Short mmCIF file of C-alpha atoms in Angstrom, two decimals:
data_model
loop_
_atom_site.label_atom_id
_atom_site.label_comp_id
_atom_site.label_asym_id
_atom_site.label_seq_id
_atom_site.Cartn_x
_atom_site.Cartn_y
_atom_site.Cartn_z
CA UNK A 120 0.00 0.00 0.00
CA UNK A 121 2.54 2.83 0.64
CA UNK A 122 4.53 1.42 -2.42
CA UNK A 123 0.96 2.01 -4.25
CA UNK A 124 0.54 5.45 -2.37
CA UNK A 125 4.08 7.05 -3.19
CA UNK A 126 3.04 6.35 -7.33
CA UNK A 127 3.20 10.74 -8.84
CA UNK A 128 -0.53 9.78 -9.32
CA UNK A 129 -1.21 13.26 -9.98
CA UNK A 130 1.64 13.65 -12.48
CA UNK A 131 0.48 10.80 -14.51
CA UNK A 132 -2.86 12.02 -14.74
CA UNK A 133 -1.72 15.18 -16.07
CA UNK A 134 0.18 13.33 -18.52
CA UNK A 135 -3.24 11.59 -19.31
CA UNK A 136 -5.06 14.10 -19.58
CA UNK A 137 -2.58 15.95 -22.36
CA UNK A 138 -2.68 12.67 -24.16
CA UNK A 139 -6.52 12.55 -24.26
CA UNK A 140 -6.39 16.21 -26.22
CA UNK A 141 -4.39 15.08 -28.54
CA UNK A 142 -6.74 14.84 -31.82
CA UNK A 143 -7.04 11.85 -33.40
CA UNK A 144 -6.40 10.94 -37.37
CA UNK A 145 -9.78 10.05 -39.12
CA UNK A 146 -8.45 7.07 -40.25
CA UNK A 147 -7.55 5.76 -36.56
CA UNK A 148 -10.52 6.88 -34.53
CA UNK A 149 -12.84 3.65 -35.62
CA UNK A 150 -9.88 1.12 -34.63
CA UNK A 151 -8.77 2.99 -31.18
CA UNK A 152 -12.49 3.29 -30.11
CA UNK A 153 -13.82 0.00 -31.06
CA UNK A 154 -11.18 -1.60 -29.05
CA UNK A 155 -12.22 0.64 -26.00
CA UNK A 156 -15.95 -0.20 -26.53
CA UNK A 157 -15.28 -4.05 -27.11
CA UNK A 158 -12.84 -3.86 -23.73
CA UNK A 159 -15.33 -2.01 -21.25
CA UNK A 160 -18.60 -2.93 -22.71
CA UNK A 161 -19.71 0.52 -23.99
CA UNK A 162 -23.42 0.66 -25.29
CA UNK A 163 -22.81 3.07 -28.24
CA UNK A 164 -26.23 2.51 -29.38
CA UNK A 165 -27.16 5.45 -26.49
CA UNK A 166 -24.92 7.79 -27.32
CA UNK A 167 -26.25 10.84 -29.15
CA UNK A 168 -23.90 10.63 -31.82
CA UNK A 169 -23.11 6.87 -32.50
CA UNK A 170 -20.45 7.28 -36.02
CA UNK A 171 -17.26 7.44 -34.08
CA UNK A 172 -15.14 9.44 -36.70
CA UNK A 173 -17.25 11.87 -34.71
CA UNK A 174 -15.05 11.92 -31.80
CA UNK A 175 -11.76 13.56 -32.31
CA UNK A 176 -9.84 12.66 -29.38
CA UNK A 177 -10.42 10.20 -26.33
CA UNK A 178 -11.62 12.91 -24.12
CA UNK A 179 -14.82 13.32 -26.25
CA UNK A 180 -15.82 10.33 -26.60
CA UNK A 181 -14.91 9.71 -22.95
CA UNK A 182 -17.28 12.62 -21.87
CA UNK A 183 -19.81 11.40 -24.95
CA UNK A 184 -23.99 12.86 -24.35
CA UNK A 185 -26.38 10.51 -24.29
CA UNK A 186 -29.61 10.06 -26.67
CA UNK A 187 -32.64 11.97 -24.51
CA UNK A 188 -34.72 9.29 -24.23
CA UNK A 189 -32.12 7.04 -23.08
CA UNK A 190 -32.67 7.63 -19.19
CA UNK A 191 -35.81 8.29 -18.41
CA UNK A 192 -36.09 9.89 -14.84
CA UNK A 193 -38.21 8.54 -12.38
CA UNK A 194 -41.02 10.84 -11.40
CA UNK A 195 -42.18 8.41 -8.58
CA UNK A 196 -39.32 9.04 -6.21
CA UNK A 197 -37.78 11.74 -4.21
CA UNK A 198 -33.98 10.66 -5.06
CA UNK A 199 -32.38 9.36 -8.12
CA UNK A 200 -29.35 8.15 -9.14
CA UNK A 201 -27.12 10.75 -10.36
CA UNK A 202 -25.25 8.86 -12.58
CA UNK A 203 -24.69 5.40 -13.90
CA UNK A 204 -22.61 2.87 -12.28
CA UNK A 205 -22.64 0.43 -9.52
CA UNK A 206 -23.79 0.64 -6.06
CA UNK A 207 -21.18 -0.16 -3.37
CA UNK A 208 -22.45 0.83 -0.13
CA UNK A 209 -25.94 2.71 0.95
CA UNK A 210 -27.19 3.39 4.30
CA UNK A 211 -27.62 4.70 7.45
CA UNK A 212 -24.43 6.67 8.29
CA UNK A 213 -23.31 5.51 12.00
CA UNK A 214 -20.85 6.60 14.45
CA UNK A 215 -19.81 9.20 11.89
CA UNK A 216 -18.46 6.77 9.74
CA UNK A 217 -19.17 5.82 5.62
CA UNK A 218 -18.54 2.70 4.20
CA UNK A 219 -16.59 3.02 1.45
CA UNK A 220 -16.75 -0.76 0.28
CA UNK A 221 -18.62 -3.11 3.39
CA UNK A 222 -15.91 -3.86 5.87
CA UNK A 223 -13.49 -0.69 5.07
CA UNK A 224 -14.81 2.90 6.50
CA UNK A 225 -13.85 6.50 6.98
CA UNK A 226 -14.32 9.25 8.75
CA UNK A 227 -17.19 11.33 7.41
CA UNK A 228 -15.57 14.37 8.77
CA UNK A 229 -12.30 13.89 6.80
CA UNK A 230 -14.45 13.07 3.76
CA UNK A 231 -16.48 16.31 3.67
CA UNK A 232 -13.66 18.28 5.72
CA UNK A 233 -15.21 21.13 9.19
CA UNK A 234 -18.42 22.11 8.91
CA UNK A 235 -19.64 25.47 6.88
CA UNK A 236 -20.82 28.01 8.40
CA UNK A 237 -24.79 27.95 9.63
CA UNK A 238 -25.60 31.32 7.25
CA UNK A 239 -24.65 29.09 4.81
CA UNK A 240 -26.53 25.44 5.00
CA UNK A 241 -29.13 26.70 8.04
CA UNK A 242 -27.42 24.10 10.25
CA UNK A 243 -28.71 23.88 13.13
CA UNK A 244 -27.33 25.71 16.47
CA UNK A 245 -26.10 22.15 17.29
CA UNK A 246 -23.97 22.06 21.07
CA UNK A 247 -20.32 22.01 20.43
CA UNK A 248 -20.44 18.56 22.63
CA UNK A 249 -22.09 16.98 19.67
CA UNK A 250 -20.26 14.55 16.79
CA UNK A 251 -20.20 15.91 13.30
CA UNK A 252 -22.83 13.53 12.60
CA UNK A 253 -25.24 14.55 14.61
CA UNK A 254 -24.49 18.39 13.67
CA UNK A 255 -25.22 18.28 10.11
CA UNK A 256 -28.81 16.74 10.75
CA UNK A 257 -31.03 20.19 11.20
CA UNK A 258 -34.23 18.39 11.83
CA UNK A 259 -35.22 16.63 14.50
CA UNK A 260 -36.13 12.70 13.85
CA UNK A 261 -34.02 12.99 10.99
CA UNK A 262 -31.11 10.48 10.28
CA UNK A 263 -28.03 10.88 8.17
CA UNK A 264 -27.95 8.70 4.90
CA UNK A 265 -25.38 7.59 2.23
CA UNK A 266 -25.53 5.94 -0.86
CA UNK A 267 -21.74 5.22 -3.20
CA UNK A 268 -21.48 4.77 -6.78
CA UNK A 269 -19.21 3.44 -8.49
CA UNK A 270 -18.34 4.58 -12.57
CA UNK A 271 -17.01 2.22 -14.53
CA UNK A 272 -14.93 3.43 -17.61
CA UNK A 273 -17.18 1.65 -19.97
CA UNK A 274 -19.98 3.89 -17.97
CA UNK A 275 -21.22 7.27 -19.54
CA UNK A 276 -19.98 9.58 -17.30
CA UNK A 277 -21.59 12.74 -16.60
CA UNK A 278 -23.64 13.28 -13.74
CA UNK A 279 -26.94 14.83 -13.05
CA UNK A 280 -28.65 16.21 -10.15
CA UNK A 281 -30.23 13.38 -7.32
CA UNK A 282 -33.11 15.68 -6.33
CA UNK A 283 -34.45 19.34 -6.12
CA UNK A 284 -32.15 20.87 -3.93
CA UNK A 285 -30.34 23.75 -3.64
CA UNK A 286 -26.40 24.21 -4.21
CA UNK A 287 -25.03 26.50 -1.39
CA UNK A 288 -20.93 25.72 -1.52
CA UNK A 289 -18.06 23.74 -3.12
CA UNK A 290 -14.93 22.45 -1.54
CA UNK A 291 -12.39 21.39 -3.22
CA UNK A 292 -9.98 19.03 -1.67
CA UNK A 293 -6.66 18.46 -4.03
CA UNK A 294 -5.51 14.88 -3.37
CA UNK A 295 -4.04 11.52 -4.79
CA UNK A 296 -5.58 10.19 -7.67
CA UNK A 297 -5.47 6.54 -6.76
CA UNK A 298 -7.54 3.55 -8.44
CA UNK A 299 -11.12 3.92 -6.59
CA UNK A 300 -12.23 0.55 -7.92
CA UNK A 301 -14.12 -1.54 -5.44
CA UNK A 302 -10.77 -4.56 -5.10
CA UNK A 303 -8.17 -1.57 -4.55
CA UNK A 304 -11.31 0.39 -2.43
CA UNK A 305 -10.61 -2.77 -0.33
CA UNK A 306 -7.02 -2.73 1.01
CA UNK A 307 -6.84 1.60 1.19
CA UNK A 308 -8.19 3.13 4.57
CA UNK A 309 -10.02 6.23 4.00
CA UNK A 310 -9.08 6.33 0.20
CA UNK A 311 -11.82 8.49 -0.77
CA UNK A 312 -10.22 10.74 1.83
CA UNK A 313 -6.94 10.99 0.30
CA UNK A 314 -8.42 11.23 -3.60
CA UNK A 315 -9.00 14.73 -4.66
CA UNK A 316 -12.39 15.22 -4.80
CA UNK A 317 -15.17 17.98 -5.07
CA UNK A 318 -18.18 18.42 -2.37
CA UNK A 319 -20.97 20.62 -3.09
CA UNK A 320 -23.08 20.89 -0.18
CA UNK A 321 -26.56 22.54 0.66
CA UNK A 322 -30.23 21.55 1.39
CA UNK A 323 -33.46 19.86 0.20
CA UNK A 324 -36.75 19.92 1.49
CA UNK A 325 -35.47 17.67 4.28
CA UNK A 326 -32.59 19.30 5.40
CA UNK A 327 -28.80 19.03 4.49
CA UNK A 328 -27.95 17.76 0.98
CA UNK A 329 -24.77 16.93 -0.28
CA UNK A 330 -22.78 15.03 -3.34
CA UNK A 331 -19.26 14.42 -3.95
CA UNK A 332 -17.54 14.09 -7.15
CA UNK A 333 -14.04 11.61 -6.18
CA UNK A 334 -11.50 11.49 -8.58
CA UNK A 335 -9.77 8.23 -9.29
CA UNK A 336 -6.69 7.72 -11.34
CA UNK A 337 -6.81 9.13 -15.04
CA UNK A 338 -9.55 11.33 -13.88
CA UNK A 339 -8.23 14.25 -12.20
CA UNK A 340 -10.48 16.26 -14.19
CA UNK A 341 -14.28 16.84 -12.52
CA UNK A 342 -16.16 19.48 -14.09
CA UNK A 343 -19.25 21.47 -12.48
CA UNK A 344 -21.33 22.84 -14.99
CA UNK A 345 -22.31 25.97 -13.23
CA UNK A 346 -18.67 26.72 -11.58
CA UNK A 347 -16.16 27.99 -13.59
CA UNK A 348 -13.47 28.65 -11.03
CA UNK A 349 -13.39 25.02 -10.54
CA UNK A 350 -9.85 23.36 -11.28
CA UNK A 351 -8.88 20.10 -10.45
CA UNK A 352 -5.52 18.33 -10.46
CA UNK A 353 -3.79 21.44 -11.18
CA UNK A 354 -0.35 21.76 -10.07
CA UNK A 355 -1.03 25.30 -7.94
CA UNK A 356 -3.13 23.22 -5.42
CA UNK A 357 -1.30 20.77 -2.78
CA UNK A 358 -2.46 17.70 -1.48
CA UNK A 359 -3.80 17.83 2.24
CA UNK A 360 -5.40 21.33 1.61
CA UNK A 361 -8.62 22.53 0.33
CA UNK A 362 -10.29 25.09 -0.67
CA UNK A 363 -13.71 26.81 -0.58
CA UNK A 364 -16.30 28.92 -2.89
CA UNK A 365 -19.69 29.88 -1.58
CA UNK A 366 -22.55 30.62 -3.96
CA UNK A 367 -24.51 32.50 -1.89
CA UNK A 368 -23.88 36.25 -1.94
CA UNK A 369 -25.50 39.39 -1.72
CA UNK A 370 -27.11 39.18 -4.97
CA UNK A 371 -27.63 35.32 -4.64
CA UNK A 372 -29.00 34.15 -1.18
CA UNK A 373 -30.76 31.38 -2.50
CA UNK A 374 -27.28 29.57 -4.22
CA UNK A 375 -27.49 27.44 -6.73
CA UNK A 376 -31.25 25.89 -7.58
CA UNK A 377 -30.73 22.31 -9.14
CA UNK A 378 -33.66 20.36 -10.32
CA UNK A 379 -34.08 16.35 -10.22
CA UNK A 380 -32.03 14.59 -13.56
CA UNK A 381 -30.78 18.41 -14.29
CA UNK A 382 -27.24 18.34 -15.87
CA UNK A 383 -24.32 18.86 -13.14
CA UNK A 384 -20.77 17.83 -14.23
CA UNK A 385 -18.76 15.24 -15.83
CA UNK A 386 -15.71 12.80 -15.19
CA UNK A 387 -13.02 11.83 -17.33
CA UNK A 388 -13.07 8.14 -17.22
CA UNK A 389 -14.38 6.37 -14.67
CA UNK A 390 -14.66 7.39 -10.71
CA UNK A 391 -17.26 7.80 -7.86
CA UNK A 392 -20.32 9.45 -6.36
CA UNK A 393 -21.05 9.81 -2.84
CA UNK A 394 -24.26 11.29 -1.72
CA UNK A 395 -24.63 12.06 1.87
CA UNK A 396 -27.82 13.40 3.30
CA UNK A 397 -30.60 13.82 5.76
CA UNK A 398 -33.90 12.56 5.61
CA UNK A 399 -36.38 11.32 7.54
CA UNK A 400 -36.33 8.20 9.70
CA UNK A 401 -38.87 6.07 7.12
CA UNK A 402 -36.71 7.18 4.29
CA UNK A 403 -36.38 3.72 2.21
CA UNK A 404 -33.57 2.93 -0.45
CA UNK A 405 -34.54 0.46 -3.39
CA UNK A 406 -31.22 -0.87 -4.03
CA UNK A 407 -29.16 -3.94 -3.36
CA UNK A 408 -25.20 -3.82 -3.05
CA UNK A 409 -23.33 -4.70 -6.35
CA UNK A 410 -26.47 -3.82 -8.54
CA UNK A 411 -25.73 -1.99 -11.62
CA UNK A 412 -27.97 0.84 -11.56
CA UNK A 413 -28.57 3.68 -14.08
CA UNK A 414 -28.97 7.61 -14.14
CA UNK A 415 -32.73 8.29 -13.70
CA UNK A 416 -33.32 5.26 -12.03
CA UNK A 417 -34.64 5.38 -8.42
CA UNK A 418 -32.42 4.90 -5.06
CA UNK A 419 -34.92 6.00 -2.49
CA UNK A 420 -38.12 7.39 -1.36
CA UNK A 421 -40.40 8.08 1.91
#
């Protein structure tokens, strides 16, 4: 593991990143991208533009759109999944801990980093005495869920909004862009706490609301639509920092509004979604670990 851990992750990200730019001959787009569909299973029948001398470098047809009517979004429940992929873990958060894969935890606080400030999220005026967990739940009777999944690189990978909700900050944590698949997920403690990775936080009708875009290796680049100051694996950041943008001003006190399926960022490659939230104590997921689930497709309801 610290062999695995001292690998200039970040570095060779970069380096595939650069390489994913570079624009492909005509003649060599059909060969390179059949090989990658016929690998990792890619269903190019979806995509919104199936001839692939349409794509002129592996970053677009990494970051391909889907047809519209290929995920329908379910009206019938209050949470969706924001992406496609495969479920990992989903829950009750306890002890203020999240299962990353079952068996292998971390600390929720190192995950989403001290809490933001109550003008912010309308936490509530919680005792300092109290754990992290139980300060980020605003309502009382409410629990704390979390639901991970897993992208695949055969998977399309943007990512849409779980619910209505509303966007109120970003924090960016620069980190290591190690494997996040489930058998290295395994034998890491806390890797999605040393992966960079980008946490939007705010509320729902229920109370707090939040959903975290991890970078894996490969994919140092996470994009949020609506945030253009947002710039992963960039050399000016260091690992074991972060750093914080508010979208709530004077002009804006309501932050971002995001609707349920709405469009809200993108991966290069493959990575992983976390959603962490509060709800109410009969909230119910509709999953089943290591099910293969799709974006529109339910995850819970009350």
């Amino acid at each position: 593991v610290a062999l695995y851990k001292s690998v200039p992750t970040r570095l060779l990200s970069r380096a595939w990143g650069r390489l994913n730019q570079v624009e492909l001959p005509t003649w060599l787009r059909k060969p390179v991208y059949s090989l990658y569909i016929w690998t990792f299973g890619v269903n190019m029948k979806e995509a919104a533009v199936e001839d692939l001398h349409h794509y002129r470098n592996l970053s677009e047809f990494f970051r391909r759109k889907l047809k519209p009517q290929a995920r329908p979004v379910c009206c019938l429940h209050s949470v969706i999944s924001p992406s496609d992929g495969k479920i990992l873990n989903f829950g009750q958060v306890k002890n203020c801990e999240v299962e990353q894969v079952k068996g292998v935890t971390y600390s929720l606080e190192s995950f989403l980093g001290p809490r933001i400030s109550t003008e912010e999220l309308h936490f509530s005026q919680a005792p300092p005495g109290n754990s992290f967990q139980q300060q980020l739940v605003t309502k009382e009777g409410n629990e704390l869920y979390h639901c991970v999944i897993y992208l695949a690189p055969g998977d399309y990978h943007c990512f849409h909004s779980p619910t209505d909700w509303r966007v109120s900050h970003r924090r960016h944590f620069p980190g290591s862009l190690m494997s996040v698949n489930p058998g290295v997920a395994r034998w890491i403690k806390e890797l999605f706490c040393h992966n960079e990775r980008v946490v939007l936080t705010g509320d729902w009708k229920h109370g707090f609301f939040s959903l975290t875009a991890v970078g894996a290796t490969n994919v140092g680049s996470i994009r949020i639509y609506f945030d253009q100051d947002l710039h992963t694996n960039s050399p000016r950041y260091s690992k074991g920092s972060y750093n914080d943008f508010s979208f709530i001003s004077n002009n804006n006190k309501e932050g971002i509004p995001m609707r349920k399926g709405e469009h809200l960022g993108e991966f290069n490659l493959g990575s992983t979604i976390v959603l962490i939230f509060e709800a109410p104590k009969d909230f119910k997921f509709h999953l089943k670990a290591g099910q293969k689930i799709r974006f529109g497709e339910a995850l819970g309801s009350l």
